[in-house]
Short mmCIF file of C-alpha atoms and ligand atoms in Angstrom, two decimals:
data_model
loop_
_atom_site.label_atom_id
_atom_site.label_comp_id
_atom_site.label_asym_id
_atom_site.label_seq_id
_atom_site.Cartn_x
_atom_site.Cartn_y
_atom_site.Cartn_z
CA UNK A 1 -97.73 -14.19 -57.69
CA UNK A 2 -99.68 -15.66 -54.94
CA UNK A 3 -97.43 -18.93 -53.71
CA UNK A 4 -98.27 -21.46 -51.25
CA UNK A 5 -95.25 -24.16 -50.38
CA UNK A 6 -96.20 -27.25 -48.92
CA UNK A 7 -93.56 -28.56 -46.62
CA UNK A 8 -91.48 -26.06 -44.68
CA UNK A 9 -88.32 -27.95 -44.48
CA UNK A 10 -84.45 -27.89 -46.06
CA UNK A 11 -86.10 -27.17 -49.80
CA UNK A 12 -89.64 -25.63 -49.07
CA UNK A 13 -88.67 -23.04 -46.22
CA UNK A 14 -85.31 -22.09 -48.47
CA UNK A 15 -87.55 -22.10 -51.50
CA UNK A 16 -90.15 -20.13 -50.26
CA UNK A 17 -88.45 -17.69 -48.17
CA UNK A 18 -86.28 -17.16 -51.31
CA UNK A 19 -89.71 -16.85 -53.75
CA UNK A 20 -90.91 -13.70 -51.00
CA UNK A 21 -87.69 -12.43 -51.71
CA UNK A 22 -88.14 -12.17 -55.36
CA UNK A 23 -91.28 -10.45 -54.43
CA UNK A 24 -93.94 -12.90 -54.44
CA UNK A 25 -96.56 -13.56 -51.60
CA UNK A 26 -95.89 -16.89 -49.97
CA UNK A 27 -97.81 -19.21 -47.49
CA UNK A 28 -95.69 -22.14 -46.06
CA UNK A 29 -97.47 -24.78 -44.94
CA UNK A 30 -96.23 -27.55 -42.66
CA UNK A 31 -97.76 -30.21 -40.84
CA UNK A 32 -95.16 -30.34 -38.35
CA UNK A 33 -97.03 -27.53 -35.57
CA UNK A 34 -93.78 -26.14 -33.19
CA UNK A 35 -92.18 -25.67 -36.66
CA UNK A 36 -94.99 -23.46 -37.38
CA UNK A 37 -94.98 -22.13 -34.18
CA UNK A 38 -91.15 -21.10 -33.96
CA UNK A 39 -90.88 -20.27 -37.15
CA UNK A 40 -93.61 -17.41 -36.32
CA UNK A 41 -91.11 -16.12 -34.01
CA UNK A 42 -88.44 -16.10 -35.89
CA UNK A 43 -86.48 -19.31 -34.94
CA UNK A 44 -85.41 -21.46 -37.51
CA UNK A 45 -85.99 -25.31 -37.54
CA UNK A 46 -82.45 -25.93 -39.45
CA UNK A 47 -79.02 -24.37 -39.50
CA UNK A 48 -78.59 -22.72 -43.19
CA UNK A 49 -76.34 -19.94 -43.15
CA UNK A 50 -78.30 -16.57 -44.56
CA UNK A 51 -81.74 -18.11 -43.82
CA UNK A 52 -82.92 -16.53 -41.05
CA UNK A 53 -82.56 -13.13 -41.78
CA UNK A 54 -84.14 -13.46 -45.42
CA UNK A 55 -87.26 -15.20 -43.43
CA UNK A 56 -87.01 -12.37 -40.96
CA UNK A 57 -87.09 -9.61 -43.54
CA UNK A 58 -89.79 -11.44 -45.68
CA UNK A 59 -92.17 -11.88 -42.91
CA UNK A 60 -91.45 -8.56 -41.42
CA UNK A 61 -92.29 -7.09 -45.01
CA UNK A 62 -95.48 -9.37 -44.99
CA UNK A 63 -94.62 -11.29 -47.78
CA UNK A 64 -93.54 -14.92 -45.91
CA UNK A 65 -96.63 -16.00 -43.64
CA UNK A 66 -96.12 -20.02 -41.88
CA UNK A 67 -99.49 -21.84 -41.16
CA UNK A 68 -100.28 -25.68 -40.63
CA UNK A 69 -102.85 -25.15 -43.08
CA UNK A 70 -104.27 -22.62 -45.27
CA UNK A 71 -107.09 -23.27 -47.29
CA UNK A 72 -107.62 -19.58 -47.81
CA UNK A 73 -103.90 -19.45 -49.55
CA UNK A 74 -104.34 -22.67 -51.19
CA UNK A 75 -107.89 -21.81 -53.11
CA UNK A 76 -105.55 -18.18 -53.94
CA UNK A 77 -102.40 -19.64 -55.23
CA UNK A 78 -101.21 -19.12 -58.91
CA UNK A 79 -98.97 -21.96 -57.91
CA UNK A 80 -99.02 -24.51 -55.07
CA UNK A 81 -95.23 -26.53 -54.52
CA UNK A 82 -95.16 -29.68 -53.14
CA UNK A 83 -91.87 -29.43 -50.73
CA UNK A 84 -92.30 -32.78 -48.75
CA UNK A 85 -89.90 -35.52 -48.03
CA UNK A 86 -89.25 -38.33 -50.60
CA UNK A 87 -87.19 -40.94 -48.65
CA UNK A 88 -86.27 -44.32 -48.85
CA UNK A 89 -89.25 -46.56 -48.17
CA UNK A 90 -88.53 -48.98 -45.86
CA UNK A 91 -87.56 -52.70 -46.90
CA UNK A 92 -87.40 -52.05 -50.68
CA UNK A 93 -85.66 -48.70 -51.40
CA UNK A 94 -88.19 -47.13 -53.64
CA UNK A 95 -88.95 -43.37 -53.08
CA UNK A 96 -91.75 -43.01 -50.17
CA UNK A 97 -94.37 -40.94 -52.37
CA UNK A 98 -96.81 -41.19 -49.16
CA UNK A 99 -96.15 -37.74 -48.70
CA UNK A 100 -95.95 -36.37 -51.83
CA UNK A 101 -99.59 -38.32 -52.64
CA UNK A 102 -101.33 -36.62 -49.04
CA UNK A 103 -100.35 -33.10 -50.19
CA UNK A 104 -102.16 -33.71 -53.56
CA UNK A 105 -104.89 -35.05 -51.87
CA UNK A 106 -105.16 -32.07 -49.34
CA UNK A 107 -105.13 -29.26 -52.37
CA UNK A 108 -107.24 -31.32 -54.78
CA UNK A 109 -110.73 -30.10 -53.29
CA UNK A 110 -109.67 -26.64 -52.11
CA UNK A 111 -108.05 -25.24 -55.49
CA UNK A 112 -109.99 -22.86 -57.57
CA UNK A 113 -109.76 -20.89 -60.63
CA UNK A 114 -106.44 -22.55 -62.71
CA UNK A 115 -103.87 -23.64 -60.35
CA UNK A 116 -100.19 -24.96 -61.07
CA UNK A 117 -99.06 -27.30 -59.05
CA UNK A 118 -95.46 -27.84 -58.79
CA UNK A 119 -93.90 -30.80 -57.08
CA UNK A 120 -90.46 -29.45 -56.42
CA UNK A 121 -89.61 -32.95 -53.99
CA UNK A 122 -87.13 -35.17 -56.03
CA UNK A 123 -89.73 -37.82 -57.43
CA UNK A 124 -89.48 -40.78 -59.69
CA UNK A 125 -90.13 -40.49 -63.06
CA UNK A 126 -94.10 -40.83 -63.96
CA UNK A 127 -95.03 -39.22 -60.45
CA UNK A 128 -96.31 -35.97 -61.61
CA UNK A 129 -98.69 -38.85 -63.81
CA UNK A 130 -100.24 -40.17 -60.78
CA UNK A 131 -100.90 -37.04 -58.97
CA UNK A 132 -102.82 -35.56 -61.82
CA UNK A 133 -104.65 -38.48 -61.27
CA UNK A 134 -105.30 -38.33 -58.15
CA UNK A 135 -106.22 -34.35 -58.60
CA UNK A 136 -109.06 -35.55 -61.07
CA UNK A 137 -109.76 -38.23 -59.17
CA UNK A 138 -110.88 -36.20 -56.09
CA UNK A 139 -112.05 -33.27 -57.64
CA UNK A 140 -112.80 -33.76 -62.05
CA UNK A 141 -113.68 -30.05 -62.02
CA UNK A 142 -110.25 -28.98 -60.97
CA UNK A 143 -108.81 -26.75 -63.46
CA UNK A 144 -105.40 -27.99 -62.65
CA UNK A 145 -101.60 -28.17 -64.40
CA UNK A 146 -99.17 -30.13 -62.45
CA UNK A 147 -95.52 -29.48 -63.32
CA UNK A 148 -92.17 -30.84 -62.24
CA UNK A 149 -89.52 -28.41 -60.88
CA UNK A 150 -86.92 -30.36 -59.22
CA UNK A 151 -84.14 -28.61 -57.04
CA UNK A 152 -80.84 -28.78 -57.06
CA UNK A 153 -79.88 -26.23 -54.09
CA UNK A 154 -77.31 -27.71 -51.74
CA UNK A 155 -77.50 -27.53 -47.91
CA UNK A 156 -74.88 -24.53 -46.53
CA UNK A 157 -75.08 -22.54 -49.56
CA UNK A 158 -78.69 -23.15 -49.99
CA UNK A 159 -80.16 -19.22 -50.61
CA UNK A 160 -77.37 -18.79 -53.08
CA UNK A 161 -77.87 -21.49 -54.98
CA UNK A 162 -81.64 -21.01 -54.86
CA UNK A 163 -81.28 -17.22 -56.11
CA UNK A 164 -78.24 -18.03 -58.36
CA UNK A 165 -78.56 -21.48 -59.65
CA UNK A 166 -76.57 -22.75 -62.82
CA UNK A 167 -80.28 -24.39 -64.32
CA UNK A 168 -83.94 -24.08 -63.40
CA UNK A 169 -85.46 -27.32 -65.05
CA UNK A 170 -89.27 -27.24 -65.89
CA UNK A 171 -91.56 -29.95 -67.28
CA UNK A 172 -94.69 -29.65 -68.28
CA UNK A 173 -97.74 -31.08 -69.77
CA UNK A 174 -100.10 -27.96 -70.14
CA UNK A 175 -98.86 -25.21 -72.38
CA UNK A 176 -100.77 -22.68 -69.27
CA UNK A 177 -98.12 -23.30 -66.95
CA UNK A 178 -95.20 -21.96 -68.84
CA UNK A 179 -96.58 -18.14 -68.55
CA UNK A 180 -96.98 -18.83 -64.40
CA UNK A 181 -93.54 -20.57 -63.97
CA UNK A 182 -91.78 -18.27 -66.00
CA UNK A 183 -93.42 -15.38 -63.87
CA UNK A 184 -92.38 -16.63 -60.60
CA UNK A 185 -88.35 -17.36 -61.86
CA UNK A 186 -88.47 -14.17 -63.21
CA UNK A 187 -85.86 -12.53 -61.42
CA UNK A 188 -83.63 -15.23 -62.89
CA UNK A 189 -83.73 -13.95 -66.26
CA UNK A 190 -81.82 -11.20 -65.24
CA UNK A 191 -78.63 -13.00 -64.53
CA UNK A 192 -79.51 -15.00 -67.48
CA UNK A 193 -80.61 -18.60 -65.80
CA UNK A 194 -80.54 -20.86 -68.24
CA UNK A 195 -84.67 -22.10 -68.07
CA UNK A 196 -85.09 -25.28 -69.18
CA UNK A 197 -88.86 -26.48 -69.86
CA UNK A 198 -88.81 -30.29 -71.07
CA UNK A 199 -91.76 -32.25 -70.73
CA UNK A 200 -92.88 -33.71 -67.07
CA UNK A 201 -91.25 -36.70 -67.52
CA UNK A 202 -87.86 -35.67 -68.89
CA UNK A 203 -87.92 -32.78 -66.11
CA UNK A 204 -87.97 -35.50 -63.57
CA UNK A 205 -85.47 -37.44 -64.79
CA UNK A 206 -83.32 -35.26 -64.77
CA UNK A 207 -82.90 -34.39 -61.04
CA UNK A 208 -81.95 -38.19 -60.30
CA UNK A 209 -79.70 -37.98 -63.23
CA UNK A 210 -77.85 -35.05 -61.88
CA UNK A 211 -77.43 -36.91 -58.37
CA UNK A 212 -76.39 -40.43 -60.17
CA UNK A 213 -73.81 -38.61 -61.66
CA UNK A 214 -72.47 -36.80 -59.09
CA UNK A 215 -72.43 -39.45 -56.30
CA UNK A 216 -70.70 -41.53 -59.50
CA UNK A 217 -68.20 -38.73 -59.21
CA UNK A 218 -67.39 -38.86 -55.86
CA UNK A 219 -67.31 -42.71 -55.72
CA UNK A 220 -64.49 -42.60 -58.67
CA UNK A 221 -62.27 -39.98 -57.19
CA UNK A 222 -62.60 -42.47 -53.64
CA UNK A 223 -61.98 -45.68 -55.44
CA UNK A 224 -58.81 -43.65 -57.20
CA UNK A 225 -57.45 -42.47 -53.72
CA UNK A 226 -57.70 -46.24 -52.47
CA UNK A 227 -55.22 -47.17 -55.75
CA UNK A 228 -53.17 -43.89 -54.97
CA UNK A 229 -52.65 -45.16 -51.11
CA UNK A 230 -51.33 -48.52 -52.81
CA UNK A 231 -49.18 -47.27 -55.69
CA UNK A 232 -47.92 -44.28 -53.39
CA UNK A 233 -49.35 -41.17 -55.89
CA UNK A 234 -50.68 -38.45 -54.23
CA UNK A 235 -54.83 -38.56 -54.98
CA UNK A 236 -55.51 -34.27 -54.79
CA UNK A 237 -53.14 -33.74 -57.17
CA UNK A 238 -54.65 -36.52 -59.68
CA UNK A 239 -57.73 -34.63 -58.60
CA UNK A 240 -56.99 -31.31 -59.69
CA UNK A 241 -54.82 -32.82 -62.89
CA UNK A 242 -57.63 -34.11 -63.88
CA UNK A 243 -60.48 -31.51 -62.78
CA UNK A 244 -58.18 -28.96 -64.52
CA UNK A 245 -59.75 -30.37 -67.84
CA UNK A 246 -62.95 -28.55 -68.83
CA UNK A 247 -64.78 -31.45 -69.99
CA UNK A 248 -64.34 -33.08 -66.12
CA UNK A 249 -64.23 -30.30 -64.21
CA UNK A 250 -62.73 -29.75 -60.48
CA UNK A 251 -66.08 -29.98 -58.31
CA UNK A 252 -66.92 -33.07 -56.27
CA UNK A 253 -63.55 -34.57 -56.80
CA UNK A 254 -62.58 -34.32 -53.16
CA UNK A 255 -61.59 -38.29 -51.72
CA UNK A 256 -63.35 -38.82 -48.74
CA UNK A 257 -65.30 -41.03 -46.11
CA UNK A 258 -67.66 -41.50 -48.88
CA UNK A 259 -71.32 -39.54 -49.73
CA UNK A 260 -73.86 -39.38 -47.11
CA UNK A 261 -77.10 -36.89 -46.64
CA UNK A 262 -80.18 -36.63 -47.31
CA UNK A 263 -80.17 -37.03 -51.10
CA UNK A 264 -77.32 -38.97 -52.86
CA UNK A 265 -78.62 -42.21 -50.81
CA UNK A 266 -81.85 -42.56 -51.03
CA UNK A 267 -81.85 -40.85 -54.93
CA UNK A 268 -79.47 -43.11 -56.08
CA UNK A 269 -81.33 -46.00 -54.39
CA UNK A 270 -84.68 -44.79 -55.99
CA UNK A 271 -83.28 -44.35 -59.31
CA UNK A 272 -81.53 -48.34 -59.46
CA UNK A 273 -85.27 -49.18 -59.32
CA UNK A 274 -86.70 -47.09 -61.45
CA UNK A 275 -84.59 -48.38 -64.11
CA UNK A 276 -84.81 -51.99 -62.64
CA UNK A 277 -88.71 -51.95 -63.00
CA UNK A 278 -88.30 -50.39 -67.01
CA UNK A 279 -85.56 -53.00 -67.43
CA UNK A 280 -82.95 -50.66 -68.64
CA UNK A 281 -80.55 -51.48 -65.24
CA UNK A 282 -78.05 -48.62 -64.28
CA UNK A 283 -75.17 -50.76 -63.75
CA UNK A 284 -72.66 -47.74 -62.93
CA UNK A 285 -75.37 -46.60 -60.18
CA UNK A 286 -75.58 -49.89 -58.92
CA UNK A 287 -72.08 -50.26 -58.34
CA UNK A 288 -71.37 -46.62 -56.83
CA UNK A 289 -74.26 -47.11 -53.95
CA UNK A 290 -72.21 -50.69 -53.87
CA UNK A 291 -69.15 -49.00 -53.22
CA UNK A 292 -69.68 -46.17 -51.12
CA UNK A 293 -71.88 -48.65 -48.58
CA UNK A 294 -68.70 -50.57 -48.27
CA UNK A 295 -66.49 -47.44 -48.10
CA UNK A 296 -68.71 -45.81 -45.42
CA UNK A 297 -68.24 -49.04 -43.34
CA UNK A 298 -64.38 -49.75 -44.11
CA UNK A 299 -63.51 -45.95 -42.94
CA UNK A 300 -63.14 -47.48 -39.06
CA UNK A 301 -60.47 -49.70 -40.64
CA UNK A 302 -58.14 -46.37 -40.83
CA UNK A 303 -58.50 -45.14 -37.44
CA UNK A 304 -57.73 -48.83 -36.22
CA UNK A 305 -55.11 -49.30 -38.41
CA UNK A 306 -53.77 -45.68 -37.54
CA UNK A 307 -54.06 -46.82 -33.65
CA UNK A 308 -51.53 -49.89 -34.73
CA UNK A 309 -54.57 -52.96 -34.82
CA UNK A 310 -56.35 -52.44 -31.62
CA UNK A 311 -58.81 -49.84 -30.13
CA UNK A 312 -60.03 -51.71 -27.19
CA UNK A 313 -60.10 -49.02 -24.05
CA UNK A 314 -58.54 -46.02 -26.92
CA UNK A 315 -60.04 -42.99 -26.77
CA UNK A 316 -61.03 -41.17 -29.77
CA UNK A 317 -61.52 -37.68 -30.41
CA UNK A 318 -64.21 -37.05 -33.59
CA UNK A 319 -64.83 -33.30 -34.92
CA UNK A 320 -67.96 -33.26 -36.81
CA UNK A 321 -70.55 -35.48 -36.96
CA UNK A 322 -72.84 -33.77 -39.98
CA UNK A 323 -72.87 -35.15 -43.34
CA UNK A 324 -70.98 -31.98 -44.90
CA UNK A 325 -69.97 -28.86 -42.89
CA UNK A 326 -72.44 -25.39 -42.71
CA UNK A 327 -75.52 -27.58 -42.38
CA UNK A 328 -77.19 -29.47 -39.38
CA UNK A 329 -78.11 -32.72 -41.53
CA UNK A 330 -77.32 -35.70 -39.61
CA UNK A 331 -79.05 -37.73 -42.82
CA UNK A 332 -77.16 -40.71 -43.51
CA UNK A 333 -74.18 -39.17 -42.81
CA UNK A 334 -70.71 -41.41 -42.52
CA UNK A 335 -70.17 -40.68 -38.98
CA UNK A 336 -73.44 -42.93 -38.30
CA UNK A 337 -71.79 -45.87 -40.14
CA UNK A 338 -67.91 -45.42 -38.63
CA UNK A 339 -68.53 -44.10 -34.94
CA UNK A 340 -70.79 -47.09 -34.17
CA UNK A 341 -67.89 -49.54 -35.77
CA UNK A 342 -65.61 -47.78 -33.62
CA UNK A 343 -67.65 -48.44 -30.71
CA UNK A 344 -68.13 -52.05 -31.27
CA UNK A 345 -64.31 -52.89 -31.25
CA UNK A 346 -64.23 -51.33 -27.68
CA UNK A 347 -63.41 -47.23 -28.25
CA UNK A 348 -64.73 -44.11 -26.28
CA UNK A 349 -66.21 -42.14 -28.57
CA UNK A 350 -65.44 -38.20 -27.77
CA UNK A 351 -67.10 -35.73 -30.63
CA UNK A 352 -67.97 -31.92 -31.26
CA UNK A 353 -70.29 -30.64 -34.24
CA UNK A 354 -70.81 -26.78 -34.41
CA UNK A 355 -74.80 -27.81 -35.49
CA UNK A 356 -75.14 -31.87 -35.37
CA UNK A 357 -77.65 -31.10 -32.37
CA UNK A 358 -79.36 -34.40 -33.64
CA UNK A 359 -76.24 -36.65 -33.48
CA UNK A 360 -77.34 -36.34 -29.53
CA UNK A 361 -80.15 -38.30 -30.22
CA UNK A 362 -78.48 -40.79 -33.12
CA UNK A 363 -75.10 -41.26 -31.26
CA UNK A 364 -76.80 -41.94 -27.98
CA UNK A 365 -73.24 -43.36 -26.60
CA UNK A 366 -71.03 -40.98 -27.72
CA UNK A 367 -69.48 -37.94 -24.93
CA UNK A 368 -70.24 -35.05 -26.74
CA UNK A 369 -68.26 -31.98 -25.85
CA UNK A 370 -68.44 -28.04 -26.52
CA UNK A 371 -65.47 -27.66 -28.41
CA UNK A 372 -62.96 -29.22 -30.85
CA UNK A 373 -60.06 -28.96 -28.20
CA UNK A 374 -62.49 -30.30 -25.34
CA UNK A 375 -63.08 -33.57 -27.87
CA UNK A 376 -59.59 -34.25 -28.20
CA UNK A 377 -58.95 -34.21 -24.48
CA UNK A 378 -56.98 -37.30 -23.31
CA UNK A 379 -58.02 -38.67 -26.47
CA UNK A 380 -55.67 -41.35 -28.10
CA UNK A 381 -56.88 -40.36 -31.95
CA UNK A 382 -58.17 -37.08 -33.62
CA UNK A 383 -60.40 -38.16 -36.20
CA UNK A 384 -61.73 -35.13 -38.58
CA UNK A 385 -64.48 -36.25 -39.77
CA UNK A 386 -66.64 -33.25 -41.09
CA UNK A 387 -64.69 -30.32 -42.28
CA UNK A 388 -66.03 -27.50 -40.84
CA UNK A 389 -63.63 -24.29 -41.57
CA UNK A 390 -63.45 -24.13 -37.73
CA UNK A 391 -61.16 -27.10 -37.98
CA UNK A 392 -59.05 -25.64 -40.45
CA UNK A 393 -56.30 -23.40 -38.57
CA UNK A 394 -56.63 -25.24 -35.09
CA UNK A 395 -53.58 -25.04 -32.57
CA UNK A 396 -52.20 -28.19 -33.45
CA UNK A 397 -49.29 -27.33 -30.90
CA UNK A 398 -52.36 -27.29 -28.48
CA UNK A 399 -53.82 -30.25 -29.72
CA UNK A 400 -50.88 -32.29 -29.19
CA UNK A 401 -50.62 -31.30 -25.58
CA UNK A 402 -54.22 -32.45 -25.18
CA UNK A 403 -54.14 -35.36 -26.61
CA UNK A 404 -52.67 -38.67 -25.11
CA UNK A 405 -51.20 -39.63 -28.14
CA UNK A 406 -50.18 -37.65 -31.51
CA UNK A 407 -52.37 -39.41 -33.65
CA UNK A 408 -54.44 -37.92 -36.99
CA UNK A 409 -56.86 -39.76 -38.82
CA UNK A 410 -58.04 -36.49 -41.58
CA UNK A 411 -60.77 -38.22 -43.58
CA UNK A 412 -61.12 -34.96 -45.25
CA UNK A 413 -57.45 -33.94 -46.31
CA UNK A 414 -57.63 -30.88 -44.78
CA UNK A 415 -53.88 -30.44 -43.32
CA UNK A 416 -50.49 -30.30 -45.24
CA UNK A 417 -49.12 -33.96 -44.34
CA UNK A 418 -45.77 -32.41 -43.80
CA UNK A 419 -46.95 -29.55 -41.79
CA UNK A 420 -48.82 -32.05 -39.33
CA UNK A 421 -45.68 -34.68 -39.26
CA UNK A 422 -43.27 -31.73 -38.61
CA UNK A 423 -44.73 -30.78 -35.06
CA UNK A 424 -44.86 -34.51 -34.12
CA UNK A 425 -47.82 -36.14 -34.93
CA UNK A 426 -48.21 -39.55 -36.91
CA UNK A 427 -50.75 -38.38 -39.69
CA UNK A 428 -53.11 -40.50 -42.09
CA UNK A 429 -55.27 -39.15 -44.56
CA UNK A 430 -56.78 -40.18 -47.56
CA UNK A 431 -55.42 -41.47 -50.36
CA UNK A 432 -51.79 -39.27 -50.08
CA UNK A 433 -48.79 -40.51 -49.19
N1 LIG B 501 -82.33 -31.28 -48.53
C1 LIG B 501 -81.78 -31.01 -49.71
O1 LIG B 501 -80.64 -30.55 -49.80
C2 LIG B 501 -82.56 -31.24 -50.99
C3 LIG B 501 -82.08 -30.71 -52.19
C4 LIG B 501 -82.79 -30.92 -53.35
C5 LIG B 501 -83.97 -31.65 -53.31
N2 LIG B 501 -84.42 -32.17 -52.14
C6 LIG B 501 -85.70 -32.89 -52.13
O2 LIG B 501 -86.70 -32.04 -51.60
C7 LIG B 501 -87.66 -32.81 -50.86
C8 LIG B 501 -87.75 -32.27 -49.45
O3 LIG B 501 -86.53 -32.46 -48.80
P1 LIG B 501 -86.16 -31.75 -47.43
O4 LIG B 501 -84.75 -32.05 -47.14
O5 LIG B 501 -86.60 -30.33 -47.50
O6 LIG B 501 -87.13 -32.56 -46.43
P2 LIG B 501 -87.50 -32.19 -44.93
O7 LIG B 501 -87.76 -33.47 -44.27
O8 LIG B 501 -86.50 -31.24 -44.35
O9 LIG B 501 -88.88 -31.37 -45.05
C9 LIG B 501 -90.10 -31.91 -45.40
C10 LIG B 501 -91.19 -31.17 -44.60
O10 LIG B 501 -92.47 -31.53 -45.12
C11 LIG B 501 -93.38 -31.58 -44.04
N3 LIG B 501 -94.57 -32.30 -44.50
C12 LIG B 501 -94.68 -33.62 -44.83
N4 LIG B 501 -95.93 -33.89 -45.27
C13 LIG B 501 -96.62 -32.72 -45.23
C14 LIG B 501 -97.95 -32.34 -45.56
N5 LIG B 501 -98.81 -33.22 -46.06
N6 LIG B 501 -98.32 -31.06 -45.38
C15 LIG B 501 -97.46 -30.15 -44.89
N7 LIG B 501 -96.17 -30.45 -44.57
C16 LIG B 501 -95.77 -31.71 -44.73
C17 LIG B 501 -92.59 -32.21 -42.92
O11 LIG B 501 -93.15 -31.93 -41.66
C18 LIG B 501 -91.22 -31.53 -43.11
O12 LIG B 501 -91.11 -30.34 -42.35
C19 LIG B 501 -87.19 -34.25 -50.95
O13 LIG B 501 -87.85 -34.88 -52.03
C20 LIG B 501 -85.71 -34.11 -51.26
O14 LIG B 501 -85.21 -35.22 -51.97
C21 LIG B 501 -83.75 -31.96 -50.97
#
């Protein structure tokens, strides 16, 4: 099938990189014109582990070609994706469609012959309405079937969950563009995919509903490690008590700093209005972005507490800085909420990411150094924020005779409390005794 993706970044170059390798011809389009330009030579815009040898491979084999436009590719395409951004417009919260609407408006001349056009960006429920509108709209001879596909792939294990996913969701509104979407998943009938095809509406839906419920997730198992820290229980073994029953299940039960990235936020933001503007309000969704806002912003509250009430002049030491390890997405991640609030009560702010290159830019006032032992030089608090698997087997031996002071903040629980305690250090973590 001929492809064209519109949007090279996190979803569309994954997506399409990952369509070339199922054997289809793909164009990826981007407006953005160094990401064009480096990606023709083989340097990736984004740190995904896998990615860029699967682009290398695909464009060496001529499958995977990157333009800033390509009305040649576009007029071609069996299908067309819309991969663009969706965030959180400014001042009310809705999703930003603004990009989602140009891309629509770029193809809706150019397309010939019947075209599918997919919007694979996480948009609000009636979208896929307005853009057929918009397709007839510019061009009423457009022979044109516009489908949702949401995706669910997750940053760091992005390819795999692309090529492996547990659910491909389709909606649809034209009967045509069943054969065509069914052609270019194809390989996933193999390993037996479920396919779901609902109609457009339903099929968008569902990708907020997915996130709501998730982020949900996450916000109980926090909320229960604040009660375990009071009541002295032990929250990861609640956790896996409970995750050990099928009908819960042990994913995205881990306490922590709270959810950040590029999705959970702004989708669960988008979705409390949605169901605002039908009046059918999603009071659970509306408390968990309550909740983890506040969380995000009480985590500095543990490191001060941890330094005994006052961080004026302390140095702290922070490894990672990305929203979850094995990606470089700085998006709304919790260290931009608790290294500022850190800062304002009077800290030096030390920190190493293995990717968070754009922390640099976010965290102008932060010392960033080239290694987790260099960050936790002279400082009077480790705080692991981001649990890379780097962090996992440090010297803590070494560590300690960095540091000024044997302090541990692991907003992650990634150590044995008792292991850490035993070679001297005073230890906090999250929600276990
Ligand atoms: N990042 C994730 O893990 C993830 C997972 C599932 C779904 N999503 C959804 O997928 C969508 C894309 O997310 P992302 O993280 O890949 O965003 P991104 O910001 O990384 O990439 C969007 C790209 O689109 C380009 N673009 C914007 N308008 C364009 C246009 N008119 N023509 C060509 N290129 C254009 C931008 O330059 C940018 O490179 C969002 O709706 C998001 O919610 C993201």
């Amino acid at each position: 099938m001929r492809v064209v993706m519109i949007g090279t970044g996190y979803v569309g170059l994954v997506s399409g990189a990952c369509f070339a390798d199922f054997g289809h011809s793909v164009t990826c389009i981007d407006n953005d014109e160094l990401k064009i330009t480096r990606l023709r030579q083989g340097v990736m815009p984004i740190y995904e582990p896998g990615l860029e040898a699967l682009v290398a491979r695909n464009a060496a084999q001529g499958r995977l070609v990157f333009e800033t436009g390509a009305p040649a590719a576009i007029a071609e395409a069996d299908a067309i994706f819309i991969a663009v951004g969706t965030p959180s417009r400014r001042g009310d919260g809705h999703a930003d469609l603004s990009y989602v609407y140009a891309a629509a408006e770029e193809v809706a001349g150019i397309v010939q012959g019947f075209t599918v056009l997919v919007t694979k960006s996480t948009v609000p429920v009636g979208t896929g309405d307005k853009i057929d509108a918009i397709i007839r709209g510019a061009c009423p001879t457009a022979d044109v079937a516009v489908v949702s596909n949401p995706e669910f792939l997750r940053e760091g294990s992005a390819i795999e969950d692309f090529k492996r996913p547990d659910r491909v969701v389709v909606g649809i509104a034209d009967e045509r563009a069943r054969a065509v979407m069914s052609e270019l998943y194809r390989p996933l009938f193999l390993n037996e995919t479920p396919i779901l095809f609902t109609d457009r509406r339903t099929s968008e839906l569902t990708k907020y509903a997915a996130n709501a419920f998730l982020a949900m997730k996450i916000t109980f198992i926090n909320e229960m490690a604040d009660l375990c820290e009071r009541v002295g229980a032990n929250v990861q073994q609640v956790a896996r008590g409970v995750g050990l029953d099928n009908r819960i299940g042990a994913k995205f039960l881990n306490a922590g700093p709270g959810y950040g990235g590029s999705c959970f936020p702004k989708d669960t933001l988008a979705l409390v209005h949605t169901a605002s503007d039908a009046h059918a309000p999603l009071r659970l969704v509306e408390t968990t972005i309550r909740v983890n806002t506040a969380r995000k912003q009480a985590m500095a509250g543990k490191v001060v507490a941890a330094l005994g009430g006052d961080i004026a002049g302390k140095t702290i030491g922070i490894l990672g800085l990305t929203f979850k390890p094995n990606t470089d997405d700085m998006r709304e991640s919790p260290a931009l909420d608790i290294i500022p609030a850190l800062q304002r009560l009077g800290a030096r702010v030390q920190a190493f990411d293995p990717e968070g290159r754009e922390a640099r830019v976010l965290l102008p006032d932060v010392e960033f150094r080239d290694g987790p032992y260099e960050a936790v030089a002279g400082a009077d608090a480790m705080v692991l924020l981001t649990e890379w698997d780097q962090f996992r087997a440090l010297d803590l031996d070494r560590i300690k005779a960095l540091m000024r002071a044997p302090v541990v903040i692991d907003l992650r629980n990634v150590y044995r409390p008792e292991e850490v305690r035993q070679r001297g250090f005073a230890y906090t973590s999250i929600g276990r005794p």
